[in-house]
Amino acid sequence: QVQLVESGGGVVQPGRSLRLSCAASGFTFNTYGMHWVRQAPGKGLEWVAVIWYDGSNKYYADSVKGRFTISRDNGKNTVYLQMNSLRAEDTAMYYCARENSVGPLDYWGQGTPVTVSS
Amino acid sequence: DIQMTQSPSTLSASVGDRVTITCRASQSISRRLAWYQQKPGKAPKLLIYKASSLESGVPSRFSGSGSGTEFTLTISSLQPDDFATYYCQHYYGYSPWTFGQGTKVEIK
């Protein structure tokens, strides 16, 4: 069955960096686009970034553009989110999700929490 | 960027009620719209895609309609398991795939 397992979250000071990982299993990873979505405490869902199945294209929310980088290693069935210059407003639960063949996000991980605080 | 506006923000209803949630896009997104259900402490779950297609395993009491800029999610007869927060999301082109702000369905 499809599984997505995020890791790498934690508490980090403002201005520092963190890299999140999402390990995928149960499907042919290199044929699916992958997304990161976040949710600040008590708030709604915010789409963060997408990477195409082959890594050839990447798109970002304006709120993270220039600070976050999405990447993938199809040999390791893993997608990453490198987060630099972190701010308090980046505090959230971060989910990875699979984009199905017609567009929406059909499988989600359980999330990894990120807290940016001094 | 395409903005998604949901209404209402909160909805109080009883078991058995017919419930309708609206989502409006700031520009036409054809039928490239999905609906998700999220319960506290859990990841979102895909309910509807392509505006009206039911995801496998989702009860038939959930339905979606609309195209262009106006969309609705309807629950025909609200069940206890349906009390949750619902989000719409567009996946049109290369614009950021924004979510609506969410609609919390509460017990009346």
PDB file of N, CA and C in Angstrom, chain A residues 33-118:
ATOM      1  N   GLY A  33       4.408  13.232  -9.484  1.00  0.00           N
ATOM      2  CA  GLY A  33       4.796  14.490  -8.888  1.00  0.00           C
ATOM      3  C   GLY A  33       4.576  14.435  -7.376  1.00  0.00           C
ATOM      4  N   MET A  34       5.369  15.211  -6.639  1.00  0.00           N
ATOM      5  CA  MET A  34       5.276  15.220  -5.194  1.00  0.00           C
ATOM      6  C   MET A  34       5.195  16.657  -4.696  1.00  0.00           C
ATOM      7  N   HIS A  35       4.421  16.845  -3.630  1.00  0.00           N
ATOM      8  CA  HIS A  35       4.154  18.167  -3.086  1.00  0.00           C
ATOM      9  C   HIS A  35       4.499  18.218  -1.608  1.00  0.00           C
ATOM     10  N   TRP A  36       4.748  19.450  -1.131  1.00  0.00           N
ATOM     11  CA  TRP A  36       4.775  19.741   0.297  1.00  0.00           C
ATOM     12  C   TRP A  36       3.644  20.745   0.584  1.00  0.00           C
ATOM     13  N   VAL A  37       2.933  20.472   1.669  1.00  0.00           N
ATOM     14  CA  VAL A  37       1.839  21.326   2.143  1.00  0.00           C
ATOM     15  C   VAL A  37       2.065  21.527   3.634  1.00  0.00           C
ATOM     16  N   ARG A  38       1.800  22.723   4.125  1.00  0.00           N
ATOM     17  CA  ARG A  38       1.988  22.956   5.558  1.00  0.00           C
ATOM     18  C   ARG A  38       0.728  23.507   6.203  1.00  0.00           C
ATOM     19  N   GLN A  39       0.692  23.406   7.527  1.00  0.00           N
ATOM     20  CA  GLN A  39      -0.458  23.875   8.284  1.00  0.00           C
ATOM     21  C   GLN A  39       0.030  24.454   9.603  1.00  0.00           C
ATOM     22  N   ALA A  40      -0.059  25.760   9.734  1.00  0.00           N
ATOM     23  CA  ALA A  40       0.318  26.410  10.986  1.00  0.00           C
ATOM     24  C   ALA A  40      -0.683  26.020  12.064  1.00  0.00           C
ATOM     25  N   PRO A  41      -0.270  26.062  13.328  1.00  0.00           N
ATOM     26  CA  PRO A  41      -1.164  25.659  14.419  1.00  0.00           C
ATOM     27  C   PRO A  41      -2.497  26.402  14.385  1.00  0.00           C
ATOM     28  N   GLY A  42      -3.589  25.652  14.334  1.00  0.00           N
ATOM     29  CA  GLY A  42      -4.924  26.225  14.342  1.00  0.00           C
ATOM     30  C   GLY A  42      -5.336  26.907  13.056  1.00  0.00           C
ATOM     31  N   LYS A  43      -4.539  26.773  12.008  1.00  0.00           N
ATOM     32  CA  LYS A  43      -4.815  27.460  10.745  1.00  0.00           C
ATOM     33  C   LYS A  43      -5.141  26.458   9.634  1.00  0.00           C
ATOM     34  N   GLY A  44      -5.385  26.988   8.443  1.00  0.00           N
ATOM     35  CA  GLY A  44      -5.734  26.157   7.302  1.00  0.00           C
ATOM     36  C   GLY A  44      -4.509  25.614   6.588  1.00  0.00           C
ATOM     37  N   LEU A  45      -4.786  24.901   5.513  1.00  0.00           N
ATOM     38  CA  LEU A  45      -3.723  24.293   4.717  1.00  0.00           C
ATOM     39  C   LEU A  45      -3.096  25.335   3.792  1.00  0.00           C
ATOM     40  N   GLU A  46      -1.769  25.271   3.662  1.00  0.00           N
ATOM     41  CA  GLU A  46      -1.048  26.159   2.754  1.00  0.00           C
ATOM     42  C   GLU A  46      -0.169  25.306   1.849  1.00  0.00           C
ATOM     43  N   TRP A  47      -0.408  25.371   0.560  1.00  0.00           N
ATOM     44  CA  TRP A  47       0.446  24.664  -0.392  1.00  0.00           C
ATOM     45  C   TRP A  47       1.821  25.322  -0.413  1.00  0.00           C
ATOM     46  N   VAL A  48       2.894  24.512  -0.448  1.00  0.00           N
ATOM     47  CA  VAL A  48       4.255  25.028  -0.346  1.00  0.00           C
ATOM     48  C   VAL A  48       5.042  24.867  -1.645  1.00  0.00           C
ATOM     49  N   ALA A  49       5.073  23.647  -2.179  1.00  0.00           N
ATOM     50  CA  ALA A  49       5.930  23.410  -3.342  1.00  0.00           C
ATOM     51  C   ALA A  49       5.548  22.106  -4.026  1.00  0.00           C
ATOM     52  N   VAL A  50       5.933  21.990  -5.302  1.00  0.00           N
ATOM     53  CA  VAL A  50       5.734  20.774  -6.090  1.00  0.00           C
ATOM     54  C   VAL A  50       7.000  20.510  -6.896  1.00  0.00           C
ATOM     55  N   ILE A  51       7.277  19.235  -7.099  1.00  0.00           N
ATOM     56  CA  ILE A  51       8.353  18.817  -7.996  1.00  0.00           C
ATOM     57  C   ILE A  51       7.805  17.756  -8.929  1.00  0.00           C
ATOM     58  N   TRP A  52       8.104  17.891 -10.198  1.00  0.00           N
ATOM     59  CA  TRP A  52       7.608  16.924 -11.168  1.00  0.00           C
ATOM     60  C   TRP A  52       8.256  15.562 -10.962  1.00  0.00           C
ATOM     61  N   TYR A  53       7.697  14.560 -11.603  1.00  0.00           N
ATOM     62  CA  TYR A  53       8.105  13.172 -11.404  1.00  0.00           C
ATOM     63  C   TYR A  53       9.603  12.953 -11.667  1.00  0.00           C
ATOM     64  N   ASP A  54      10.145  13.730 -12.617  1.00  0.00           N
ATOM     65  CA  ASP A  54      11.546  13.553 -12.987  1.00  0.00           C
ATOM     66  C   ASP A  54      12.433  14.670 -12.442  1.00  0.00           C
ATOM     67  N   GLY A  55      11.863  15.532 -11.637  1.00  0.00           N
ATOM     68  CA  GLY A  55      12.633  16.638 -11.069  1.00  0.00           C
ATOM     69  C   GLY A  55      12.862  17.793 -12.021  1.00  0.00           C
ATOM     70  N   SER A  56      12.281  17.753 -13.197  1.00  0.00           N
ATOM     71  CA  SER A  56      12.583  18.744 -14.231  1.00  0.00           C
ATOM     72  C   SER A  56      11.946  20.103 -13.965  1.00  0.00           C
ATOM     73  N   ASN A  57      10.879  20.126 -13.202  1.00  0.00           N
ATOM     74  CA  ASN A  57      10.212  21.381 -12.886  1.00  0.00           C
ATOM     75  C   ASN A  57       9.849  21.437 -11.417  1.00  0.00           C
ATOM     76  N   LYS A  58       9.949  22.647 -10.874  1.00  0.00           N
ATOM     77  CA  LYS A  58       9.629  22.874  -9.471  1.00  0.00           C
ATOM     78  C   LYS A  58       8.892  24.212  -9.377  1.00  0.00           C
ATOM     79  N   TYR A  59       7.900  24.276  -8.514  1.00  0.00           N
ATOM     80  CA  TYR A  59       7.165  25.512  -8.307  1.00  0.00           C
ATOM     81  C   TYR A  59       6.950  25.709  -6.811  1.00  0.00           C
ATOM     82  N   TYR A  60       6.901  27.003  -6.414  1.00  0.00           N
ATOM     83  CA  TYR A  60       6.855  27.330  -4.994  1.00  0.00           C
ATOM     84  C   TYR A  60       5.771  28.365  -4.700  1.00  0.00           C
ATOM     85  N   ALA A  61       5.276  28.334  -3.466  1.00  0.00           N
ATOM     86  CA  ALA A  61       4.434  29.418  -2.984  1.00  0.00           C
ATOM     87  C   ALA A  61       5.289  30.671  -2.837  1.00  0.00           C
ATOM     88  N   ASP A  62       4.673  31.832  -3.038  1.00  0.00           N
ATOM     89  CA  ASP A  62       5.419  33.087  -2.921  1.00  0.00           C
ATOM     90  C   ASP A  62       6.043  33.235  -1.531  1.00  0.00           C
ATOM     91  N   SER A  63       5.373  32.704  -0.515  1.00  0.00           N
ATOM     92  CA  SER A  63       5.838  32.873   0.868  1.00  0.00           C
ATOM     93  C   SER A  63       7.152  32.152   1.157  1.00  0.00           C
ATOM     94  N   VAL A  64       7.542  31.196   0.301  1.00  0.00           N
ATOM     95  CA  VAL A  64       8.773  30.444   0.551  1.00  0.00           C
ATOM     96  C   VAL A  64       9.781  30.554  -0.595  1.00  0.00           C
ATOM     97  N   LYS A  65       9.373  31.196  -1.680  1.00  0.00           N
ATOM     98  CA  LYS A  65      10.239  31.292  -2.854  1.00  0.00           C
ATOM     99  C   LYS A  65      11.552  31.976  -2.481  1.00  0.00           C
ATOM    100  N   GLY A  66      12.655  31.378  -2.920  1.00  0.00           N
ATOM    101  CA  GLY A  66      13.966  31.921  -2.623  1.00  0.00           C
ATOM    102  C   GLY A  66      14.551  31.439  -1.305  1.00  0.00           C
ATOM    103  N   ARG A  67      13.731  30.818  -0.452  1.00  0.00           N
ATOM    104  CA  ARG A  67      14.223  30.317   0.838  1.00  0.00           C
ATOM    105  C   ARG A  67      14.149  28.795   0.917  1.00  0.00           C
ATOM    106  N   PHE A  68      13.122  28.209   0.297  1.00  0.00           N
ATOM    107  CA  PHE A  68      12.923  26.764   0.340  1.00  0.00           C
ATOM    108  C   PHE A  68      13.270  26.170  -1.020  1.00  0.00           C
ATOM    109  N   THR A  69      13.785  24.939  -0.988  1.00  0.00           N
ATOM    110  CA  THR A  69      14.094  24.206  -2.220  1.00  0.00           C
ATOM    111  C   THR A  69      13.555  22.786  -2.106  1.00  0.00           C
ATOM    112  N   ILE A  70      12.761  22.395  -3.081  1.00  0.00           N
ATOM    113  CA  ILE A  70      12.262  21.015  -3.134  1.00  0.00           C
ATOM    114  C   ILE A  70      13.163  20.221  -4.079  1.00  0.00           C
ATOM    115  N   SER A  71      13.434  18.980  -3.711  1.00  0.00           N
ATOM    116  CA  SER A  71      14.252  18.114  -4.561  1.00  0.00           C
ATOM    117  C   SER A  71      13.803  16.677  -4.340  1.00  0.00           C
ATOM    118  N   ARG A  72      14.306  15.787  -5.160  1.00  0.00           N
ATOM    119  CA  ARG A  72      13.945  14.379  -5.019  1.00  0.00           C
ATOM    120  C   ARG A  72      15.098  13.507  -5.454  1.00  0.00           C
ATOM    121  N   ASP A  73      15.140  12.302  -4.893  1.00  0.00           N
ATOM    122  CA  ASP A  73      16.100  11.275  -5.280  1.00  0.00           C
ATOM    123  C   ASP A  73      15.275  10.051  -5.651  1.00  0.00           C
ATOM    124  N   ASN A  74      15.086   9.834  -6.936  1.00  0.00           N
ATOM    125  CA  ASN A  74      14.237   8.726  -7.374  1.00  0.00           C
ATOM    126  C   ASN A  74      14.875   7.370  -7.084  1.00  0.00           C
ATOM    127  N   GLY A  75      16.178   7.336  -6.901  1.00  0.00           N
ATOM    128  CA  GLY A  75      16.839   6.096  -6.521  1.00  0.00           C
ATOM    129  C   GLY A  75      16.557   5.703  -5.081  1.00  0.00           C
ATOM    130  N   LYS A  76      16.253   6.711  -4.258  1.00  0.00           N
ATOM    131  CA  LYS A  76      15.956   6.457  -2.838  1.00  0.00           C
ATOM    132  C   LYS A  76      14.468   6.612  -2.527  1.00  0.00           C
ATOM    133  N   ASN A  77      13.646   6.875  -3.537  1.00  0.00           N
ATOM    134  CA  ASN A  77      12.201   7.071  -3.341  1.00  0.00           C
ATOM    135  C   ASN A  77      11.929   8.121  -2.259  1.00  0.00           C
ATOM    136  N   THR A  78      12.626   9.228  -2.339  1.00  0.00           N
ATOM    137  CA  THR A  78      12.531  10.245  -1.292  1.00  0.00           C
ATOM    138  C   THR A  78      12.456  11.641  -1.907  1.00  0.00           C
ATOM    139  N   VAL A  79      11.585  12.455  -1.320  1.00  0.00           N
ATOM    140  CA  VAL A  79      11.499  13.864  -1.685  1.00  0.00           C
ATOM    141  C   VAL A  79      11.940  14.680  -0.474  1.00  0.00           C
ATOM    142  N   TYR A  80      12.576  15.803  -0.748  1.00  0.00           N
ATOM    143  CA  TYR A  80      13.146  16.636   0.307  1.00  0.00           C
ATOM    144  C   TYR A  80      12.593  18.053   0.244  1.00  0.00           C
ATOM    145  N   LEU A  81      12.662  18.732   1.374  1.00  0.00           N
ATOM    146  CA  LEU A  81      12.382  20.163   1.413  1.00  0.00           C
ATOM    147  C   LEU A  81      13.485  20.815   2.236  1.00  0.00           C
ATOM    148  N   GLN A  82      14.369  21.526   1.544  1.00  0.00           N
ATOM    149  CA  GLN A  82      15.422  22.273   2.220  1.00  0.00           C
ATOM    150  C   GLN A  82      14.876  23.644   2.571  1.00  0.00           C
ATOM    151  N   MET A  83      14.878  23.961   3.854  1.00  0.00           N
ATOM    152  CA  MET A  83      14.294  25.214   4.328  1.00  0.00           C
ATOM    153  C   MET A  83      15.398  26.074   4.926  1.00  0.00           C
ATOM    154  N   ASN A  84      15.682  27.194   4.304  1.00  0.00           N
ATOM    155  CA  ASN A  84      16.705  28.123   4.773  1.00  0.00           C
ATOM    156  C   ASN A  84      16.065  29.418   5.269  1.00  0.00           C
ATOM    157  N   SER A  85      16.853  30.184   6.006  1.00  0.00           N
ATOM    158  CA  SER A  85      16.383  31.489   6.513  1.00  0.00           C
ATOM    159  C   SER A  85      15.006  31.384   7.149  1.00  0.00           C
ATOM    160  N   LEU A  86      14.861  30.419   8.037  1.00  0.00           N
ATOM    161  CA  LEU A  86      13.553  30.144   8.629  1.00  0.00           C
ATOM    162  C   LEU A  86      13.057  31.301   9.484  1.00  0.00           C
ATOM    163  N   ARG A  87      11.751  31.486   9.450  1.00  0.00           N
ATOM    164  CA  ARG A  87      11.080  32.564  10.186  1.00  0.00           C
ATOM    165  C   ARG A  87      10.054  31.964  11.129  1.00  0.00           C
ATOM    166  N   ALA A  88       9.621  32.752  12.091  1.00  0.00           N
ATOM    167  CA  ALA A  88       8.600  32.277  13.019  1.00  0.00           C
ATOM    168  C   ALA A  88       7.336  31.831  12.279  1.00  0.00           C
ATOM    169  N   GLU A  89       7.007  32.519  11.203  1.00  0.00           N
ATOM    170  CA  GLU A  89       5.789  32.189  10.457  1.00  0.00           C
ATOM    171  C   GLU A  89       5.902  30.903   9.642  1.00  0.00           C
ATOM    172  N   ASP A  90       7.078  30.288   9.643  1.00  0.00           N
ATOM    173  CA  ASP A  90       7.223  28.976   9.004  1.00  0.00           C
ATOM    174  C   ASP A  90       6.865  27.838   9.970  1.00  0.00           C
ATOM    175  N   THR A  91       6.575  28.172  11.203  1.00  0.00           N
ATOM    176  CA  THR A  91       6.158  27.166  12.182  1.00  0.00           C
ATOM    177  C   THR A  91       4.872  26.500  11.715  1.00  0.00           C
ATOM    178  N   ALA A  92       4.906  25.180  11.577  1.00  0.00           N
ATOM    179  CA  ALA A  92       3.764  24.455  11.018  1.00  0.00           C
ATOM    180  C   ALA A  92       4.020  22.960  11.047  1.00  0.00           C
ATOM    181  N   MET A  93       2.980  22.208  10.808  1.00  0.00           N
ATOM    182  CA  MET A  93       3.099  20.797  10.463  1.00  0.00           C
ATOM    183  C   MET A  93       3.323  20.739   8.955  1.00  0.00           C
ATOM    184  N   TYR A  94       4.326  20.007   8.539  1.00  0.00           N
ATOM    185  CA  TYR A  94       4.649  19.890   7.126  1.00  0.00           C
ATOM    186  C   TYR A  94       4.287  18.493   6.634  1.00  0.00           C
ATOM    187  N   TYR A  95       3.448  18.456   5.611  1.00  0.00           N
ATOM    188  CA  TYR A  95       3.008  17.203   5.006  1.00  0.00           C
ATOM    189  C   TYR A  95       3.607  17.059   3.611  1.00  0.00           C
ATOM    190  N   CYS A  96       4.013  15.850   3.260  1.00  0.00           N
ATOM    191  CA  CYS A  96       4.267  15.572   1.850  1.00  0.00           C
ATOM    192  C   CYS A  96       3.047  14.835   1.307  1.00  0.00           C
ATOM    193  N   ALA A  97       2.825  14.978   0.010  1.00  0.00           N
ATOM    194  CA  ALA A  97       1.654  14.381  -0.615  1.00  0.00           C
ATOM    195  C   ALA A  97       1.977  14.005  -2.051  1.00  0.00           C
ATOM    196  N   ARG A  98       1.335  12.956  -2.519  1.00  0.00           N
ATOM    197  CA  ARG A  98       1.502  12.497  -3.887  1.00  0.00           C
ATOM    198  C   ARG A  98       0.443  13.121  -4.774  1.00  0.00           C
ATOM    199  N   GLU A  99       0.858  13.578  -5.943  1.00  0.00           N
ATOM    200  CA  GLU A  99      -0.062  14.091  -6.937  1.00  0.00           C
ATOM    201  C   GLU A  99      -0.482  12.931  -7.827  1.00  0.00           C
ATOM    202  N   ASN A 100      -1.783  12.666  -7.898  1.00  0.00           N
ATOM    203  CA  ASN A 100      -2.181  11.533  -8.725  1.00  0.00           C
ATOM    204  C   ASN A 100      -2.182  11.902 -10.205  1.00  0.00           C
ATOM    205  N   SER A 101      -2.492  10.963 -11.028  1.00  0.00           N
ATOM    206  CA  SER A 101      -2.294  11.130 -12.472  1.00  0.00           C
ATOM    207  C   SER A 101      -3.166  12.223 -13.078  1.00  0.00           C
ATOM    208  N   VAL A 102      -4.249  12.610 -12.380  1.00  0.00           N
ATOM    209  CA  VAL A 102      -5.115  13.653 -12.930  1.00  0.00           C
ATOM    210  C   VAL A 102      -5.023  14.959 -12.139  1.00  0.00           C
ATOM    211  N   GLY A 103      -4.143  15.029 -11.163  1.00  0.00           N
ATOM    212  CA  GLY A 103      -3.868  16.324 -10.554  1.00  0.00           C
ATOM    213  C   GLY A 103      -3.934  16.461  -9.054  1.00  0.00           C
ATOM    214  N   PRO A 104      -4.993  15.987  -8.366  1.00  0.00           N
ATOM    215  CA  PRO A 104      -5.099  16.261  -6.935  1.00  0.00           C
ATOM    216  C   PRO A 104      -4.134  15.419  -6.107  1.00  0.00           C
ATOM    217  N   LEU A 105      -4.143  15.674  -4.802  1.00  0.00           N
ATOM    218  CA  LEU A 105      -3.220  15.016  -3.883  1.00  0.00           C
ATOM    219  C   LEU A 105      -3.940  13.847  -3.237  1.00  0.00           C
ATOM    220  N   ASP A 106      -3.593  12.629  -3.672  1.00  0.00           N
ATOM    221  CA  ASP A 106      -4.390  11.484  -3.263  1.00  0.00           C
ATOM    222  C   ASP A 106      -3.840  10.724  -2.066  1.00  0.00           C
ATOM    223  N   TYR A 107      -2.557  10.870  -1.767  1.00  0.00           N
ATOM    224  CA  TYR A 107      -1.988  10.259  -0.567  1.00  0.00           C
ATOM    225  C   TYR A 107      -1.143  11.282   0.157  1.00  0.00           C
ATOM    226  N   TRP A 108      -1.267  11.273   1.494  1.00  0.00           N
ATOM    227  CA  TRP A 108      -0.560  12.207   2.346  1.00  0.00           C
ATOM    228  C   TRP A 108       0.197  11.450   3.430  1.00  0.00           C
ATOM    229  N   GLY A 109       1.328  12.012   3.842  1.00  0.00           N
ATOM    230  CA  GLY A 109       2.006  11.481   5.009  1.00  0.00           C
ATOM    231  C   GLY A 109       1.348  11.963   6.283  1.00  0.00           C
ATOM    232  N   GLN A 110       1.912  11.555   7.408  1.00  0.00           N
ATOM    233  CA  GLN A 110       1.340  11.922   8.702  1.00  0.00           C
ATOM    234  C   GLN A 110       1.829  13.290   9.173  1.00  0.00           C
ATOM    235  N   GLY A 111       2.823  13.827   8.498  1.00  0.00           N
ATOM    236  CA  GLY A 111       3.333  15.155   8.812  1.00  0.00           C
ATOM    237  C   GLY A 111       4.523  15.124   9.757  1.00  0.00           C
ATOM    238  N   THR A 112       5.337  16.172   9.676  1.00  0.00           N
ATOM    239  CA  THR A 112       6.446  16.369  10.604  1.00  0.00           C
ATOM    240  C   THR A 112       6.402  17.820  11.082  1.00  0.00           C
ATOM    241  N   PRO A 113       6.476  18.051  12.398  1.00  0.00           N
ATOM    242  CA  PRO A 113       6.303  19.412  12.910  1.00  0.00           C
ATOM    243  C   PRO A 113       7.600  20.207  12.886  1.00  0.00           C
ATOM    244  N   VAL A 114       7.473  21.467  12.519  1.00  0.00           N
ATOM    245  CA  VAL A 114       8.593  22.398  12.524  1.00  0.00           C
ATOM    246  C   VAL A 114       8.220  23.595  13.390  1.00  0.00           C
ATOM    247  N   THR A 115       9.067  23.903  14.347  1.00  0.00           N
ATOM    248  CA  THR A 115       8.865  25.069  15.201  1.00  0.00           C
ATOM    249  C   THR A 115      10.078  25.985  15.066  1.00  0.00           C
ATOM    250  N   VAL A 116       9.826  27.224  14.694  1.00  0.00           N
ATOM    251  CA  VAL A 116      10.899  28.203  14.555  1.00  0.00           C
ATOM    252  C   VAL A 116      10.764  29.186  15.712  1.00  0.00           C
ATOM    253  N   SER A 117      11.713  29.097  16.632  1.00  0.00           N
ATOM    254  CA  SER A 117      11.617  29.913  17.839  1.00  0.00           C
ATOM    255  C   SER A 117      12.996  30.092  18.447  1.00  0.00           C
ATOM    256  N   SER A 118      13.207  31.264  19.035  1.00  0.00           N
ATOM    257  CA  SER A 118      14.475  31.521  19.702  1.00  0.00           C
ATOM    258  C   SER A 118      14.417  31.065  21.159  1.00  0.00           C
TER     259      SER A 118
END
